[in-house]
Amino acid sequence: MTYFFETYGCQMNFAESASVERLLTARGWTPAGSADDADLVLLNTCAVRITAETRVFGRLAYFAAQKKRRSFFLVVTGCMAQRIREEIRERFPCVDAVVGMFEKQVFPDVFLAAEEGRPYVPVEEIPADGTYFFAPSSYSEGAFQSFVPIMNGCNNFCSYCIVPYVRGREVSRNPADILAEIDTLGSKGVREVTLLGQNVNSYRWTQGESAPLDFPDLLDAVAARAAEKGSVRWIRFLSSHPRDFSGKLLDTIAAQDSLCKMIHLPVQHGSTRILQAMNRGYTREKYLALAEEIRARIPDAALSTDILVGFPGETEADFQEVLSLMERVRFASAYMYYFNPREGTKAFSMPDQIPEEVRKERLARVIGLQMKITAEEMEKRVGKTVDVLLESVSRDNPRELFGHTERGEMVVLTDALDPSLCGSFVRAELLCLRGKTFRAKISAQ
């Protein structure tokens, strides 16, 4: 039997999809070429923005029509499944199973129903605020990179964000399980891992008789284990909250060579007044001071960020503070979006909502500025010699290999190279830029 995954949203969703896919392959299922050919279709959904939910509703309407022509099993999971499960069931009776965030232990029963060609009937209803279960592994077969979830949920309650309401309060994963997964990934040839959480800086393990373990302690332990086993060389993490970015964490990043010096530090806005309305817990000045401290301690560090414009009450003067902050920090990249009211959040009913055409116009200006900054910062990198993790043969030329740098920059090696080098690190000279991809050659150094 065959399956097909459609995953929407954040890296955590992709990690969770990979863990569910491992359950399927262990049962003998194989991936289908497309959703139209699969015996089982799974939609792992996102509820952060209304646009993501709208896309899923469109897909469910498509699959409802498909169900009239052929038989297949349809599953909806993820944040939408947690937030509006009853609405999904009522609007789309074609959905065979809706699996919320805290009931993923039912997947074997769901798959058994699909295998036996019968309806899935829950044995018991799992409480909406139940326990979150971390999968033992999020590895995808043959991958040189892998996500490793270390915590789930969020306690921050930013006024625009629905994540705490669908993923629940913060829960940290047992460090022994994290290290065991690092061991497994290394044994399978994974060379780079990304530790995941809605706010990794809040990681804290206090169970057992050992001393409490915070996020910098965990990073030290992961780096030591990776060095001991000798396969995983690069370690990243997403996402970190500026309010919780401690001096101890900065010391750890500076001291550990395996920790990539590409730091994602979501600012969301450049106006202290708007940041306060967002309930972000820091000011413009504190964010700028943190960025300067990072650059002072780690001169080669690159920063990426998230930027949200069009928040209720945002004036043109507030918006100009976004642009000026971007000019000062000069982010290597940014995820940029405009405010989408999410029912259930504080910002949904705030006064002075910004018209959509204004939100879109401001977003266009932010994107234009960031594209300019990114191009200028990347141009400065031409001529440098850097480490590159080779991932695959280039789609455009079988005599070239594709990879990425410690900063996550895309690189094509122009030398005639052996595909067996995929999964290895090489020193490469960045020759020029073609769009957002560097052309490079193996360095003689």
Coordinates of C-alpha atoms in Angstrom, one line a residue:
M1 CA 0.0 0.0 0.0
T2 CA 1.1 3.5 -0.7
Y3 CA 1.0 6.9 1.2
F4 CA 1.5 10.6 0.4
F5 CA 2.2 13.4 2.8
E6 CA 1.4 17.0 2.3
T7 CA 3.0 19.1 5.1
Y8 CA 2.3 22.8 5.8
G9 CA 3.9 25.3 8.1
C10 CA 7.0 25.2 10.3
Q11 CA 10.1 22.9 10.5
M12 CA 8.5 21.2 13.5
N13 CA 5.6 20.0 11.3
F14 CA 8.1 18.6 8.8
A15 CA 9.9 16.8 11.6
E16 CA 6.7 15.3 12.9
S17 CA 5.7 14.2 9.4
A18 CA 9.0 12.4 9.1
S19 CA 8.4 10.6 12.3
V20 CA 5.0 9.5 11.2
E21 CA 6.4 8.4 7.9
R22 CA 8.8 6.1 9.7
L23 CA 5.8 4.4 11.3
L24 CA 4.4 3.8 7.9
T25 CA 7.5 2.4 6.3
A26 CA 8.0 0.1 9.3
R27 CA 4.6 -1.3 8.5
G28 CA 5.6 -1.9 4.9
W29 CA 4.0 1.1 3.3
T30 CA 5.7 2.8 0.4
P31 CA 5.6 6.4 -0.8
A32 CA 3.4 7.3 -3.8
G33 CA 4.4 9.5 -6.6
S34 CA 1.5 11.8 -6.0
A35 CA -1.6 12.2 -3.8
D36 CA -3.8 11.1 -6.7
D37 CA -2.1 7.7 -6.7
A38 CA -1.9 7.0 -2.9
D39 CA -4.0 4.6 -0.8
L40 CA -3.4 6.9 2.2
V41 CA -3.2 10.7 2.0
L42 CA -2.1 12.6 5.1
L43 CA -2.3 16.4 5.5
N44 CA -0.1 17.8 8.3
T45 CA -1.6 21.2 8.8
C46 CA -0.6 24.7 10.1
A47 CA -2.9 27.1 12.0
V48 CA -0.5 30.0 12.4
R49 CA -2.0 32.1 9.6
I50 CA -5.4 32.0 8.0
T51 CA -3.8 31.6 4.5
A52 CA -2.4 28.2 5.6
E53 CA -5.8 27.0 6.8
T54 CA -7.4 28.3 3.6
R55 CA -5.0 26.2 1.5
V56 CA -5.9 23.1 3.5
F57 CA -9.6 23.7 3.1
G58 CA -9.0 24.0 -0.7
R59 CA -7.2 20.6 -0.7
L60 CA -9.9 19.0 1.4
A61 CA -12.5 20.1 -1.1
Y62 CA -10.3 18.6 -3.9
F63 CA -10.0 15.3 -2.0
A64 CA -13.7 15.2 -1.3
A65 CA -14.3 15.3 -5.1
Q66 CA -11.6 12.6 -5.5
K67 CA -13.3 10.4 -3.0
K68 CA -16.4 10.2 -5.4
R69 CA -14.1 8.7 -8.1
R70 CA -11.8 6.4 -6.2
S71 CA -11.3 4.9 -2.7
F72 CA -8.5 6.0 -0.4
F73 CA -8.0 6.9 3.2
L74 CA -7.7 10.6 4.2
V75 CA -6.1 11.8 7.4
V76 CA -5.8 15.3 8.8
T77 CA -3.3 16.0 11.6
G78 CA -1.3 18.9 12.9
C79 CA -2.3 22.3 14.4
M80 CA -5.6 22.7 12.4
A81 CA -6.6 19.2 13.5
Q82 CA -6.0 20.3 17.1
R83 CA -7.7 23.7 16.7
I84 CA -10.9 23.0 14.7
R85 CA -11.3 19.2 14.6
E86 CA -15.1 19.3 14.9
E87 CA -15.3 21.9 12.0
I88 CA -13.2 19.6 9.8
R89 CA -15.3 16.6 10.6
E90 CA -18.6 18.5 9.9
R91 CA -17.5 20.3 6.7
F92 CA -15.6 17.3 5.3
P93 CA -17.1 14.0 6.2
C94 CA -14.8 12.5 3.6
V95 CA -11.9 12.8 6.2
D96 CA -11.4 9.3 7.7
A97 CA -9.4 10.4 10.8
V98 CA -8.6 13.7 12.5
V99 CA -5.5 13.3 14.7
G100 CA -4.8 16.2 17.1
M101 CA -1.5 17.4 18.5
F102 CA -1.8 15.3 21.7
E103 CA -3.1 12.0 20.3
K104 CA -0.4 10.9 17.9
Q105 CA -0.2 7.6 19.7
V106 CA -3.4 6.6 17.8
F107 CA -1.6 6.5 14.5
P108 CA -1.0 2.7 14.5
D109 CA -4.8 2.2 15.0
V110 CA -5.5 4.7 12.2
F111 CA -3.1 2.8 9.8
L112 CA -4.5 -0.5 10.8
A113 CA -8.0 0.7 9.8
A114 CA -6.6 1.9 6.5
E115 CA -4.9 -1.5 5.9
E116 CA -8.1 -3.4 6.7
G117 CA -10.3 -1.1 4.6
R118 CA -12.6 -0.2 7.4
P119 CA -13.6 3.1 9.1
Y120 CA -11.4 4.3 11.9
V121 CA -13.3 4.4 15.2
P122 CA -11.4 6.0 18.2
V123 CA -11.2 3.6 21.2
E124 CA -11.4 6.7 23.4
E125 CA -11.3 10.4 23.0
I126 CA -7.9 11.8 24.0
P127 CA -8.1 15.0 26.1
A128 CA -7.4 18.2 24.1
D129 CA -4.8 19.2 26.7
G130 CA -3.2 15.8 27.0
T131 CA 0.5 14.8 27.0
Y132 CA 2.7 15.6 24.0
F133 CA 4.7 12.6 22.9
F134 CA 8.1 13.1 21.2
A135 CA 8.8 10.6 18.5
P136 CA 12.1 8.6 18.9
S137 CA 13.3 9.9 15.5
S138 CA 12.5 12.3 12.7
Y139 CA 15.1 10.9 10.3
S140 CA 14.3 10.7 6.6
E141 CA 16.1 7.8 4.8
G142 CA 19.2 8.8 3.0
A143 CA 19.2 12.4 4.3
F144 CA 22.4 14.1 5.4
Q145 CA 20.4 16.7 7.5
S146 CA 17.8 16.0 10.1
F147 CA 15.5 17.8 12.5
V148 CA 15.6 16.9 16.2
P149 CA 12.7 18.2 18.3
I150 CA 13.9 19.1 21.8
M151 CA 10.7 20.8 23.1
N152 CA 7.1 21.6 22.2
G153 CA 4.7 24.3 23.0
C154 CA 5.1 27.9 24.1
N155 CA 4.4 29.9 27.3
N156 CA 4.9 33.4 25.8
F157 CA 1.4 34.2 24.5
C158 CA 2.5 36.9 22.0
S159 CA -0.8 38.7 21.3
Y160 CA -0.9 37.8 17.6
C161 CA 0.1 34.1 17.9
I162 CA -2.1 31.1 18.2
V163 CA 0.7 28.5 18.8
P164 CA 0.2 28.3 22.6
Y165 CA -3.4 27.5 22.1
V166 CA -2.8 24.6 19.7
R167 CA 0.5 23.2 20.8
G168 CA 0.0 23.9 24.5
R169 CA 2.4 24.9 27.2
E170 CA 6.1 24.2 27.0
V171 CA 7.4 20.7 27.6
S172 CA 11.1 19.7 27.2
R173 CA 12.3 16.4 25.9
N174 CA 14.4 14.1 28.0
P175 CA 18.1 14.9 27.1
A176 CA 18.9 11.2 27.2
D177 CA 16.5 10.7 24.3
I178 CA 17.9 13.6 22.4
L179 CA 21.4 12.3 22.7
A180 CA 20.2 8.8 21.7
E181 CA 18.7 10.3 18.6
I182 CA 21.9 12.1 17.8
D183 CA 23.7 8.8 18.0
T184 CA 21.3 7.1 15.7
L185 CA 21.4 9.9 13.2
G186 CA 25.2 9.9 13.2
S187 CA 25.2 6.1 12.5
K188 CA 23.0 6.7 9.5
G189 CA 25.4 9.3 7.9
V190 CA 23.6 12.5 9.0
R191 CA 26.1 15.3 9.1
E192 CA 24.0 18.2 10.3
V193 CA 21.2 18.4 12.8
T194 CA 18.8 21.2 13.7
L195 CA 17.4 21.3 17.2
L196 CA 13.8 22.4 17.1
G197 CA 11.3 24.1 19.5
Q198 CA 8.9 27.0 19.5
N199 CA 11.3 28.7 21.9
V200 CA 14.5 26.6 22.3
N201 CA 15.9 29.1 24.8
S202 CA 13.2 28.0 27.3
Y203 CA 14.4 24.3 27.2
R204 CA 14.9 23.1 30.8
W205 CA 15.1 19.5 32.1
T206 CA 14.6 19.2 35.9
Q207 CA 13.6 15.6 36.3
G208 CA 15.7 12.9 38.0
E209 CA 18.5 13.4 40.5
S210 CA 21.0 15.1 38.3
A211 CA 21.4 18.9 38.2
P212 CA 18.9 20.9 36.1
L213 CA 19.8 21.2 32.4
D214 CA 19.1 24.4 30.5
F215 CA 19.5 25.1 26.8
P216 CA 23.2 26.0 26.8
D217 CA 23.9 22.9 28.9
L218 CA 22.0 20.8 26.3
L219 CA 24.0 22.4 23.4
D220 CA 27.3 21.5 25.2
A221 CA 26.1 17.9 25.7
V222 CA 24.9 17.6 22.0
A223 CA 28.2 19.0 20.7
A224 CA 30.2 16.7 22.9
R225 CA 28.2 13.7 21.8
A226 CA 28.5 14.6 18.2
A227 CA 32.3 15.1 18.5
E228 CA 32.6 11.7 20.3
K229 CA 30.7 9.9 17.6
G230 CA 32.4 11.8 14.8
S231 CA 29.7 12.0 12.2
V232 CA 27.4 15.0 13.0
R233 CA 29.6 18.1 12.4
W234 CA 27.1 21.0 12.2
I235 CA 24.5 21.8 14.9
R236 CA 21.8 24.4 14.4
F237 CA 18.7 25.4 16.4
L238 CA 15.3 27.1 15.8
S239 CA 13.8 29.3 17.1
S240 CA 15.2 31.4 19.8
H241 CA 13.3 34.3 21.6
P242 CA 15.4 37.5 22.0
R243 CA 14.1 38.0 25.5
D244 CA 15.5 34.6 26.6
F245 CA 18.8 34.8 24.7
S246 CA 21.3 34.7 27.6
G247 CA 25.0 35.5 27.9
K248 CA 25.5 31.9 28.8
L249 CA 24.0 30.9 25.5
L250 CA 26.2 33.3 23.6
D251 CA 29.3 32.0 25.4
T252 CA 28.3 28.4 24.4
I253 CA 27.8 29.3 20.7
A254 CA 31.2 31.2 20.6
A255 CA 33.0 28.3 22.3
Q256 CA 31.6 25.3 20.3
D257 CA 33.0 25.0 16.8
S258 CA 30.2 22.6 15.8
L259 CA 27.5 25.2 16.6
C260 CA 26.7 27.0 13.3
K261 CA 27.2 30.7 13.5
M262 CA 23.9 31.4 11.8
I263 CA 21.5 32.5 14.4
H264 CA 17.8 32.9 13.8
L265 CA 16.6 35.7 16.1
P266 CA 13.0 36.8 15.4
V267 CA 12.6 40.5 16.0
Q268 CA 9.0 40.8 14.6
H269 CA 9.0 44.6 14.7
G270 CA 11.2 47.6 15.0
S271 CA 9.0 49.8 17.2
T272 CA 9.1 49.5 21.0
R273 CA 5.4 50.6 21.1
I274 CA 4.4 47.8 18.7
L275 CA 6.6 45.2 20.4
Q276 CA 4.9 46.0 23.7
A277 CA 1.5 45.6 22.1
M278 CA 2.7 42.3 20.7
N279 CA 3.8 41.2 24.2
R280 CA 7.3 40.3 23.0
G281 CA 9.0 41.2 26.3
Y282 CA 11.8 43.4 24.9
T283 CA 12.4 46.8 23.4
R284 CA 13.9 47.9 20.1
E285 CA 17.0 49.1 22.1
K286 CA 17.4 45.7 23.9
Y287 CA 17.2 43.8 20.6
L288 CA 19.7 46.1 18.9
A289 CA 22.1 45.7 21.9
L290 CA 21.8 41.9 21.7
A291 CA 22.5 41.9 18.0
E292 CA 25.6 44.1 18.6
E293 CA 26.8 41.8 21.4
I294 CA 26.4 38.8 19.2
R295 CA 28.4 40.5 16.4
A296 CA 31.1 41.6 18.9
R297 CA 31.5 38.1 20.4
I298 CA 31.2 36.3 17.1
P299 CA 32.3 38.6 14.3
D300 CA 31.5 36.1 11.5
A301 CA 28.0 35.4 12.8
A302 CA 25.0 35.9 10.5
L303 CA 21.6 36.8 11.8
S304 CA 18.2 35.9 10.3
T305 CA 14.8 37.0 11.6
D306 CA 11.0 37.1 11.3
I307 CA 9.3 40.4 10.6
L308 CA 5.6 41.1 11.0
V309 CA 4.1 44.3 9.6
G310 CA 0.6 45.7 9.7
F311 CA 0.0 45.0 13.4
P312 CA -3.1 46.8 14.8
G313 CA -2.3 50.4 15.5
E314 CA 0.9 50.4 13.5
T315 CA 1.6 53.9 12.1
E316 CA 3.8 54.9 9.3
A317 CA 6.3 56.1 11.9
D318 CA 6.2 52.7 13.5
F319 CA 6.8 51.0 10.2
Q320 CA 9.7 53.3 9.4
E321 CA 11.3 51.9 12.6
V322 CA 11.1 48.5 11.1
L323 CA 13.0 49.6 8.0
S324 CA 15.7 51.5 10.0
L325 CA 16.2 48.4 12.3
M326 CA 16.7 46.3 9.2
E327 CA 19.3 48.7 7.9
R328 CA 21.2 48.7 11.2
V329 CA 21.2 44.9 11.8
R330 CA 21.5 43.9 8.1
F331 CA 19.9 40.4 8.4
A332 CA 21.3 37.8 6.1
S333 CA 17.7 36.7 5.5
A334 CA 14.2 37.2 6.9
Y335 CA 10.8 35.5 6.9
M336 CA 8.4 38.4 6.3
Y337 CA 4.7 38.5 6.5
Y338 CA 1.8 40.8 7.3
F339 CA -0.6 40.5 10.2
N340 CA -3.4 38.0 9.9
P341 CA -6.0 38.2 12.6
R342 CA -6.4 34.8 14.3
E343 CA -9.5 34.2 16.3
G344 CA -8.7 33.3 19.9
T345 CA -5.7 35.6 20.1
K346 CA -5.7 39.0 21.9
A347 CA -4.7 40.9 18.7
F348 CA -7.8 39.6 16.9
S349 CA -10.1 42.1 18.6
M350 CA -7.6 45.0 19.1
P351 CA -8.8 48.4 17.8
D352 CA -7.1 50.2 14.9
Q353 CA -6.9 47.2 12.6
I354 CA -4.8 48.1 9.5
P355 CA -6.5 47.8 6.1
E356 CA -5.3 44.8 4.1
E357 CA -4.1 47.0 1.2
V358 CA -1.9 49.0 3.6
R359 CA -0.5 45.8 5.2
K360 CA 0.4 44.4 1.7
E361 CA 2.0 47.6 0.6
R362 CA 4.2 47.8 3.8
L363 CA 5.1 44.1 3.4
A364 CA 6.2 44.8 -0.2
R365 CA 8.5 47.6 1.0
V366 CA 10.0 45.3 3.7
I367 CA 10.6 42.5 1.2
G368 CA 12.2 45.0 -1.3
L369 CA 14.6 46.3 1.4
Q370 CA 15.5 42.8 2.6
M371 CA 16.2 41.6 -0.9
K372 CA 18.6 44.5 -1.4
I373 CA 20.4 43.9 2.0
T374 CA 20.6 40.1 1.3
A375 CA 22.1 40.7 -2.2
E376 CA 24.7 43.2 -0.8
E377 CA 25.7 40.9 2.1
M378 CA 26.0 37.9 -0.2
E379 CA 28.1 39.9 -2.6
K380 CA 30.6 40.5 0.2
R381 CA 31.1 36.8 0.5
V382 CA 32.4 36.3 -3.0
G383 CA 36.1 35.3 -2.9
K384 CA 35.9 33.8 0.5
T385 CA 36.9 30.1 1.1
V386 CA 34.3 28.3 3.2
D387 CA 33.2 24.8 4.2
V388 CA 30.4 23.3 2.2
L389 CA 28.3 20.3 3.0
L390 CA 27.6 18.5 -0.3
E391 CA 24.0 17.3 -0.6
S392 CA 23.2 16.1 -4.1
V393 CA 23.9 16.2 -7.8
S394 CA 22.8 19.6 -9.3
R395 CA 19.5 19.4 -11.1
D396 CA 20.8 21.5 -13.9
N397 CA 24.1 19.8 -14.6
P398 CA 25.0 16.2 -13.6
R399 CA 28.7 17.2 -13.5
E400 CA 28.1 19.7 -10.7
L401 CA 27.2 19.1 -7.0
F402 CA 24.9 21.1 -4.9
G403 CA 25.4 22.0 -1.2
H404 CA 25.2 24.7 1.5
T405 CA 27.5 26.6 3.8
E406 CA 27.4 27.0 7.6
R407 CA 25.3 30.1 7.0
G408 CA 22.8 28.0 5.0
E409 CA 23.8 29.7 1.7
M410 CA 23.2 27.6 -1.4
V411 CA 26.3 26.6 -3.4
V412 CA 26.9 24.8 -6.7
L413 CA 30.4 23.3 -7.1
T414 CA 31.4 23.8 -10.8
D415 CA 34.2 21.2 -10.8
A416 CA 33.5 17.9 -12.5
L417 CA 32.9 16.0 -9.2
D418 CA 32.2 12.5 -8.1
P419 CA 28.6 12.1 -6.8
S420 CA 30.0 9.8 -4.1
L421 CA 31.2 13.0 -2.4
C422 CA 27.6 13.8 -1.4
G423 CA 27.4 13.8 2.4
S424 CA 30.9 15.1 2.8
F425 CA 32.4 18.5 3.6
V426 CA 34.7 20.3 1.2
R427 CA 36.6 23.6 1.3
A428 CA 35.4 25.7 -1.5
E429 CA 36.1 29.2 -2.9
L430 CA 33.0 31.2 -3.7
L431 CA 33.5 32.5 -7.2
C432 CA 30.4 34.5 -8.0
L433 CA 26.6 34.8 -7.4
R434 CA 23.9 33.6 -9.7
G435 CA 20.7 34.8 -8.2
K436 CA 20.8 33.6 -4.6
T437 CA 23.2 30.7 -5.3
F438 CA 26.9 30.8 -5.2
R439 CA 29.0 29.3 -7.9
A440 CA 32.2 27.8 -6.3
K441 CA 35.1 25.5 -6.9
I442 CA 37.1 23.2 -4.6
S443 CA 39.8 25.2 -2.9
A444 CA 43.5 24.3 -3.1
Q445 CA 43.8 25.1 0.6

